Amino acid sequence: MSSNIVSFPLPLNATTKKTALSQFPSAIASPHHSADALPRHSLSPRVHIPPHIYKHPAAVLLELCTSAQELNQILPLVIKHGLCGEHLFQTKLVSLFCSYGRLNEAARVFERIEHKVDAFYHTMLKGYVNHSSLDAAFSFFCRMRHDCVAPVVYNFAYLLKLCGDNSDLKRGKEIHGQLVVSGLSWNLFAMTGVVNLYGKCREIDDAYRMFERMPERDLVSWNTIVSGYAQNGVARVALELVSKMFEEGHRPDSITIVSSLPAAADVGSLPIGKAIHGYSIRAGFEGLVNVSTALVDMYSKCKDVRTARMIFDGMNRRSVVSWNSMMDGYVESGDPEEALVIFQRMMDGGVQPTNVTVMQALHACADSGNLELGIYVHRLVNELKLGSDVSVMNSLISMYSKCKRVDLASDVFAKLKNKTLVSWNAMILGYAQNGCVNEALNSFCQMQSQNIKPDSFTMVSVIPALAELSIPRQAKWIHGLVIRRFLDKNVFVMTALVDMYAKCGAIHTARRLFDMMNARHVITWNSMIDGYGVHGHGRAAVKLLMDMQKGDVKPNHITFLCVLSACSHSGLVDEGMQFFNSMKKDYSLEPAMDHYGAAVDLLGRAGRLHDAWDFIKKMPVEPEISVYGAMLGACKIHKSVDYAEKAAEKLFELNPEEGGYHVLLANIYASTSMWKKLAEVRGMMQKKGLQKTPGCSLVELRNEVHSFYSGSTEHPQSRKIYAFLAKLVGNIKAAGYVPETNSIHDVEDHVKEQLLNTHSEKLAIAFGLLKQPGAQRSTSGRT
């Protein structure tokens, strides 16, 4: 075997290195410190590496080494034969240790080398870039420069990529400056790295300027700038650059396809996506996993999930990203059940899930209400040791909240160490969605006490909770906070405020806010129309919808549901039915079951029970519980036993889970003194184990909310409240009040009155009056 001649530079001593390192950070930022200004290595005498070193079994084994485990087995052989000081072994050990991310061992070998050639530095720097932090890589680069090692183009490329991946624009610019003063600004490879840096640091305009200055551009350069625009949300420009790339004679490769497909998805252009798909087939790229995965993602985001699934099923090989993309497609298209089917297939196939997989599965569980599978995914989170991943834990909080287990969501939140704003938002929203108003407000106050500033999502979560309390003073407080946080221009926050004021009874304040908004979402219009309807201002709701129809924002299903309800409560039957018919005729909106129920309620409340029943019989779809329930409610108002029994018969065939409808029928029988049939209904309820959800009334006093349930004695001042309520009832009866007791039978008259007097609303009002100054004195005399 022929000998190999290598050169070694003379080293700097340890003191010189330490001094240089302490001074270099200020030097690297200055373009005046060029590579040419630094002292160069003086070459050491050439040394001869004996042939027996190359032929040694340990050298051969190192050459064939493919894993860290194999390296551990070879090391004792190297040490036993005293080969650690040989240049060949030092080179291989530094390279292998760096490749396997064992930088401490690589550094120990590196530091013991007396005469270090530049290649050692380049290998170490690559190791730090690939397997350590940006700080460590940057520090070694400083060490390298002050050890008089001139960087090569690949050093800059590695560091630029690392800065881009870490979005560290400041250090990236420093490396860019060093690249320029090193005379490499003409280098295609280096400048492509610069373009990538600025693109990943969201400085896409600077990225394009660097791209334009390149004296020549290859396919990699074009792919980099296309990807940069696509990743920065400028999808149309990315697609235009693909066309320009064609014009300059570059044929897109698979990387171009993978970069441009997300751009087509972002602009929602299925024709462009199909054109790219066609090109990928002609170019022979469709069989590549990354291209097929990008196609699945594109078709899903362009609302063509069927084609996405066809491509997915046709893939011979799938990566975990492929599975994640298909799951995401189903979740976003509103089919969480099929997303969970894909998840189960993936797990059965032995594919190792990632944090993204887990979050997609949790999202699907939340949307489908599949608590059982959600608990399984939670166990999977623990098995994968993802408990420290805040995004995953936030998804768990949301899943449990949407599955009506806010207690489990609260447990996850309490154990989460590094809570982010998103964590707080998820927990506050979870409480609000589950009716835990006090807990939502307490969490909001606790978040602020920890100096975590609320954002628009926080406000949109907490404002509806305040709306449930219907306390004007609290409404004004949160409104002031919105203004102080400069969120009063956010359309969703302002919409939440409009809805809140409407629910707090301040309908005129809600309208003033509505009129002040520069831009309005369809939800804004819906909230204001609904507010008018709840307050009995049906004509105002109708006029507002007509104003909406003149503008750019088109009404949706919820809009018509709100206006139908408004017309129902104001007796505007003809107007309401016109709007119902207009849904499909003028807006191509197919009425949902709730719309049919609202139309029945509209006719029934107006006493047109025959028309309401006829409407039900002519429905193009099978009526559900809400439709028959609306009919039954109308029969209660007008005491129509015949239609009530017809509606109830159909209703009970659908097996409602709550006993409210049975109670409603029982009250109809009671109002017409049909006690035998009333007893039959109660017997049916008892047999099925049905109960009516008790009503709850809230009253706020001195920043504290008090809850009351019918007949409840849990309040600490119950004795005083009931005594005070008895005095109030006595006074109003003396003024001519006669309680309506027809709905109660089988008990004495005084017991009937007692049951009526323990209603939750009466208890709440009595407590509120009791706490007013002079309340005791005012009830002692006549009212």
CSV table of N, CA, C and O in Angstrom, one decimal, residues 410-481:
chain,number,residue,atom,x,y,z
A,410,SER,N,-59.1,20.0,34.1
A,410,SER,CA,-58.5,20.8,35.2
A,410,SER,C,-57.3,20.1,35.9
A,410,SER,O,-56.3,20.7,36.2
A,411,ASP,N,-57.4,18.7,36.0
A,411,ASP,CA,-56.3,18.0,36.6
A,411,ASP,C,-55.1,18.1,35.7
A,411,ASP,O,-53.9,18.3,36.2
A,412,VAL,N,-55.3,17.9,34.4
A,412,VAL,CA,-54.1,18.1,33.4
A,412,VAL,C,-53.5,19.5,33.5
A,412,VAL,O,-52.3,19.6,33.6
A,413,PHE,N,-54.4,20.5,33.6
A,413,PHE,CA,-53.9,21.9,33.7
A,413,PHE,C,-53.1,22.1,34.9
A,413,PHE,O,-52.1,22.7,34.9
A,414,ALA,N,-53.6,21.6,36.0
A,414,ALA,CA,-53.0,21.8,37.3
A,414,ALA,C,-51.6,21.1,37.4
A,414,ALA,O,-50.6,21.7,38.0
A,415,LYS,N,-51.4,20.0,36.7
A,415,LYS,CA,-50.1,19.3,36.7
A,415,LYS,C,-49.1,19.9,35.6
A,415,LYS,O,-47.9,19.5,35.7
A,416,LEU,N,-49.6,20.7,34.8
A,416,LEU,CA,-48.8,21.3,33.7
A,416,LEU,C,-47.8,22.3,34.3
A,416,LEU,O,-48.2,23.3,34.9
A,417,LYS,N,-46.5,22.1,34.1
A,417,LYS,CA,-45.5,23.0,34.7
A,417,LYS,C,-45.3,24.3,34.0
A,417,LYS,O,-45.4,25.3,34.5
A,418,ASN,N,-45.0,24.2,32.7
A,418,ASN,CA,-44.7,25.4,31.9
A,418,ASN,C,-46.0,25.8,31.1
A,418,ASN,O,-46.1,25.7,29.9
A,419,LYS,N,-46.9,26.4,31.9
A,419,LYS,CA,-48.1,26.8,31.2
A,419,LYS,C,-47.9,28.0,30.3
A,419,LYS,O,-47.2,29.0,30.7
A,420,THR,N,-48.4,28.0,29.1
A,420,THR,CA,-48.4,29.1,28.2
A,420,THR,C,-49.7,29.8,28.2
A,420,THR,O,-50.7,29.4,28.8
A,421,LEU,N,-49.8,30.9,27.4
A,421,LEU,CA,-51.0,31.6,27.3
A,421,LEU,C,-52.1,30.7,26.6
A,421,LEU,O,-53.3,30.8,27.0
A,422,VAL,N,-51.6,29.9,25.7
A,422,VAL,CA,-52.6,28.9,25.0
A,422,VAL,C,-53.1,28.0,26.1
A,422,VAL,O,-54.3,27.6,26.0
A,423,SER,N,-52.3,27.5,27.0
A,423,SER,CA,-52.8,26.6,28.1
A,423,SER,C,-53.9,27.3,28.9
A,423,SER,O,-55.0,26.7,29.2
A,424,TRP,N,-53.7,28.5,29.3
A,424,TRP,CA,-54.7,29.3,30.1
A,424,TRP,C,-56.0,29.5,29.2
A,424,TRP,O,-57.1,29.3,29.7
A,425,ASN,N,-55.8,29.8,28.0
A,425,ASN,CA,-57.0,30.0,27.1
A,425,ASN,C,-57.8,28.8,27.0
A,425,ASN,O,-59.0,28.8,27.0
A,426,ALA,N,-57.1,27.6,26.8
A,426,ALA,CA,-57.8,26.3,26.7
A,426,ALA,C,-58.6,26.0,27.9
A,426,ALA,O,-59.7,25.5,27.9
A,427,MET,N,-58.0,26.3,29.1
A,427,MET,CA,-58.7,26.0,30.4
A,427,MET,C,-59.9,26.9,30.6
A,427,MET,O,-61.0,26.5,31.0
A,428,ILE,N,-59.7,28.2,30.3
A,428,ILE,CA,-60.8,29.2,30.5
A,428,ILE,C,-61.9,28.8,29.6
A,428,ILE,O,-63.1,28.8,30.0
A,429,LEU,N,-61.6,28.5,28.3
A,429,LEU,CA,-62.6,28.2,27.4
A,429,LEU,C,-63.4,26.9,27.8
A,429,LEU,O,-64.6,26.8,27.7
A,430,GLY,N,-62.6,25.9,28.3
A,430,GLY,CA,-63.2,24.7,28.8
A,430,GLY,C,-64.2,24.9,29.9
A,430,GLY,O,-65.3,24.3,29.9
A,431,TYR,N,-63.8,25.7,30.9
A,431,TYR,CA,-64.7,26.1,31.9
A,431,TYR,C,-66.0,26.8,31.4
A,431,TYR,O,-67.1,26.4,31.8
A,432,ALA,N,-65.8,27.7,30.5
A,432,ALA,CA,-66.9,28.5,29.9
A,432,ALA,C,-67.9,27.6,29.2
A,432,ALA,O,-69.1,27.7,29.3
A,433,GLN,N,-67.3,26.7,28.3
A,433,GLN,CA,-68.1,25.8,27.5
A,433,GLN,C,-68.9,24.8,28.4
A,433,GLN,O,-70.0,24.3,28.0
A,434,ASN,N,-68.4,24.5,29.6
A,434,ASN,CA,-69.1,23.5,30.4
A,434,ASN,C,-70.0,24.2,31.5
A,434,ASN,O,-70.4,23.6,32.5
A,435,GLY,N,-70.2,25.5,31.4
A,435,GLY,CA,-71.1,26.2,32.3
A,435,GLY,C,-70.4,26.5,33.6
A,435,GLY,O,-71.1,27.0,34.6
A,436,CYS,N,-69.1,26.3,33.8
A,436,CYS,CA,-68.4,26.6,35.0
A,436,CYS,C,-68.0,28.1,35.0
A,436,CYS,O,-66.8,28.4,34.9
A,437,VAL,N,-68.9,29.0,35.2
A,437,VAL,CA,-68.7,30.4,35.0
A,437,VAL,C,-67.7,30.9,36.0
A,437,VAL,O,-66.7,31.6,35.7
A,438,ASN,N,-67.9,30.6,37.3
A,438,ASN,CA,-67.0,31.1,38.3
A,438,ASN,C,-65.6,30.6,38.2
A,438,ASN,O,-64.6,31.3,38.4
A,439,GLU,N,-65.5,29.3,37.8
A,439,GLU,CA,-64.1,28.8,37.6
A,439,GLU,C,-63.4,29.5,36.4
A,439,GLU,O,-62.2,29.7,36.5
A,440,ALA,N,-64.2,29.8,35.3
A,440,ALA,CA,-63.6,30.5,34.2
A,440,ALA,C,-63.1,31.9,34.6
A,440,ALA,O,-62.0,32.3,34.3
A,441,LEU,N,-63.9,32.6,35.4
A,441,LEU,CA,-63.5,33.9,35.8
A,441,LEU,C,-62.3,33.8,36.8
A,441,LEU,O,-61.4,34.7,36.8
A,442,ASN,N,-62.3,32.8,37.7
A,442,ASN,CA,-61.2,32.7,38.7
A,442,ASN,C,-59.9,32.4,37.9
A,442,ASN,O,-58.9,32.9,38.3
A,443,SER,N,-60.0,31.5,36.9
A,443,SER,CA,-58.8,31.2,36.1
A,443,SER,C,-58.3,32.5,35.4
A,443,SER,O,-57.1,32.7,35.3
A,444,PHE,N,-59.2,33.3,34.9
A,444,PHE,CA,-58.8,34.5,34.2
A,444,PHE,C,-58.1,35.5,35.2
A,444,PHE,O,-57.1,36.0,34.8
A,445,CYS,N,-58.6,35.6,36.4
A,445,CYS,CA,-58.0,36.5,37.4
A,445,CYS,C,-56.7,35.9,37.8
A,445,CYS,O,-55.7,36.7,38.0
A,446,GLN,N,-56.6,34.6,38.0
A,446,GLN,CA,-55.3,34.0,38.4
A,446,GLN,C,-54.3,34.2,37.3
A,446,GLN,O,-53.1,34.4,37.6
A,447,MET,N,-54.7,34.1,36.0
A,447,MET,CA,-53.7,34.3,34.9
A,447,MET,C,-53.2,35.7,35.0
A,447,MET,O,-52.0,35.9,34.8
A,448,GLN,N,-54.0,36.7,35.2
A,448,GLN,CA,-53.5,38.0,35.2
A,448,GLN,C,-52.6,38.3,36.4
A,448,GLN,O,-51.7,39.0,36.4
A,449,SER,N,-52.9,37.6,37.6
A,449,SER,CA,-52.1,37.8,38.8
A,449,SER,C,-50.7,37.3,38.5
A,449,SER,O,-49.7,37.7,39.2
A,450,GLN,N,-50.5,36.4,37.6
A,450,GLN,CA,-49.2,35.8,37.2
A,450,GLN,C,-48.5,36.6,36.1
A,450,GLN,O,-47.6,36.1,35.5
A,451,ASN,N,-49.1,37.8,35.8
A,451,ASN,CA,-48.5,38.7,34.8
A,451,ASN,C,-48.5,38.1,33.4
A,451,ASN,O,-47.7,38.4,32.6
A,452,ILE,N,-49.5,37.2,33.1
A,452,ILE,CA,-49.7,36.7,31.8
A,452,ILE,C,-50.8,37.5,31.1
A,452,ILE,O,-51.9,37.6,31.6
A,453,LYS,N,-50.4,38.2,30.1
A,453,LYS,CA,-51.3,39.2,29.4
A,453,LYS,C,-52.3,38.5,28.5
A,453,LYS,O,-51.9,37.7,27.7
A,454,PRO,N,-53.6,38.7,28.7
A,454,PRO,CA,-54.6,38.1,27.8
A,454,PRO,C,-54.5,38.6,26.4
A,454,PRO,O,-54.2,39.7,26.1
A,455,ASP,N,-54.9,37.7,25.5
A,455,ASP,CA,-54.9,38.1,24.1
A,455,ASP,C,-56.4,38.0,23.6
A,455,ASP,O,-57.3,37.9,24.4
A,456,SER,N,-56.6,38.2,22.3
A,456,SER,CA,-58.0,38.2,21.8
A,456,SER,C,-58.7,36.8,22.1
A,456,SER,O,-59.9,36.8,22.3
A,457,PHE,N,-57.9,35.7,22.0
A,457,PHE,CA,-58.5,34.4,22.3
A,457,PHE,C,-59.0,34.3,23.7
A,457,PHE,O,-60.0,33.7,24.0
A,458,THR,N,-58.2,34.9,24.6
A,458,THR,CA,-58.6,34.9,26.0
A,458,THR,C,-59.9,35.6,26.2
A,458,THR,O,-60.8,35.1,26.9
A,459,MET,N,-60.0,36.8,25.6
A,459,MET,CA,-61.2,37.6,25.8
A,459,MET,C,-62.4,36.9,25.2
A,459,MET,O,-63.5,36.9,25.7
A,460,VAL,N,-62.2,36.3,24.0
A,460,VAL,CA,-63.3,35.6,23.3
A,460,VAL,C,-63.8,34.4,24.2
A,460,VAL,O,-64.9,34.0,24.0
A,461,SER,N,-62.9,33.9,25.0
A,461,SER,CA,-63.3,32.8,25.9
A,461,SER,C,-64.0,33.3,27.2
A,461,SER,O,-65.0,32.7,27.6
A,462,VAL,N,-63.5,34.3,27.8
A,462,VAL,CA,-64.0,34.8,29.1
A,462,VAL,C,-65.2,35.7,29.0
A,462,VAL,O,-66.1,35.7,29.9
A,463,ILE,N,-65.4,36.4,27.9
A,463,ILE,CA,-66.5,37.3,27.7
A,463,ILE,C,-67.8,36.5,27.7
A,463,ILE,O,-68.8,36.9,28.4
A,464,PRO,N,-67.9,35.4,27.0
A,464,PRO,CA,-69.2,34.6,27.0
A,464,PRO,C,-69.5,34.1,28.4
A,464,PRO,O,-70.7,34.0,28.8
A,465,ALA,N,-68.5,33.8,29.2
A,465,ALA,CA,-68.7,33.4,30.6
A,465,ALA,C,-69.4,34.5,31.4
A,465,ALA,O,-70.3,34.3,32.2
A,466,LEU,N,-68.9,35.7,31.2
A,466,LEU,CA,-69.5,36.9,31.9
A,466,LEU,C,-70.9,37.1,31.4
A,466,LEU,O,-71.8,37.5,32.1
A,467,ALA,N,-71.1,36.9,30.1
A,467,ALA,CA,-72.4,37.0,29.5
A,467,ALA,C,-73.5,36.1,30.2
A,467,ALA,O,-74.6,36.5,30.4
A,468,GLU,N,-73.0,34.9,30.6
A,468,GLU,CA,-73.9,34.0,31.3
A,468,GLU,C,-74.4,34.6,32.7
A,468,GLU,O,-75.5,34.3,33.1
A,469,LEU,N,-73.5,35.4,33.3
A,469,LEU,CA,-73.9,36.0,34.6
A,469,LEU,C,-74.9,37.1,34.4
A,469,LEU,O,-75.6,37.5,35.4
A,470,SER,N,-74.9,37.8,33.3
A,470,SER,CA,-75.8,38.9,33.0
A,470,SER,C,-75.7,40.0,34.0
A,470,SER,O,-76.7,40.5,34.5
A,471,ILE,N,-74.4,40.4,34.4
A,471,ILE,CA,-74.2,41.4,35.3
A,471,ILE,C,-73.6,42.6,34.6
A,471,ILE,O,-72.4,42.6,34.2
A,472,PRO,N,-74.3,43.7,34.5
A,472,PRO,CA,-73.8,44.9,33.7
A,472,PRO,C,-72.5,45.4,34.2
A,472,PRO,O,-71.6,45.8,33.5
A,473,ARG,N,-72.3,45.4,35.6
A,473,ARG,CA,-71.1,46.0,36.1
A,473,ARG,C,-69.9,45.2,35.7
A,473,ARG,O,-68.8,45.7,35.3
A,474,GLN,N,-70.0,43.9,35.7
A,474,GLN,CA,-68.9,43.0,35.3
A,474,GLN,C,-68.7,43.2,33.8
A,474,GLN,O,-67.5,43.1,33.3
A,475,ALA,N,-69.7,43.4,33.0
A,475,ALA,CA,-69.6,43.6,31.6
A,475,ALA,C,-68.8,44.9,31.3
A,475,ALA,O,-67.9,44.9,30.4
A,476,LYS,N,-69.0,45.9,32.0
A,476,LYS,CA,-68.3,47.2,31.8
A,476,LYS,C,-66.8,47.0,32.2
A,476,LYS,O,-65.9,47.5,31.6
A,477,TRP,N,-66.6,46.2,33.3
A,477,TRP,CA,-65.2,45.9,33.7
A,477,TRP,C,-64.4,45.2,32.6
A,477,TRP,O,-63.3,45.7,32.3
A,478,ILE,N,-65.0,44.2,32.0
A,478,ILE,CA,-64.2,43.5,31.0
A,478,ILE,C,-64.1,44.3,29.7
A,478,ILE,O,-63.1,44.2,29.0
A,479,HIS,N,-65.1,45.2,29.4
A,479,HIS,CA,-65.0,46.1,28.3
A,479,HIS,C,-63.9,47.0,28.5
A,479,HIS,O,-63.1,47.3,27.5
A,480,GLY,N,-63.7,47.6,29.7
A,480,GLY,CA,-62.6,48.5,30.0
A,480,GLY,C,-61.2,47.8,29.8
A,480,GLY,O,-60.3,48.4,29.2
A,481,LEU,N,-61.2,46.5,30.2
A,481,LEU,CA,-59.9,45.7,30.0
A,481,LEU,C,-59.6,45.5,28.6
A,481,LEU,O,-58.4,45.6,28.2
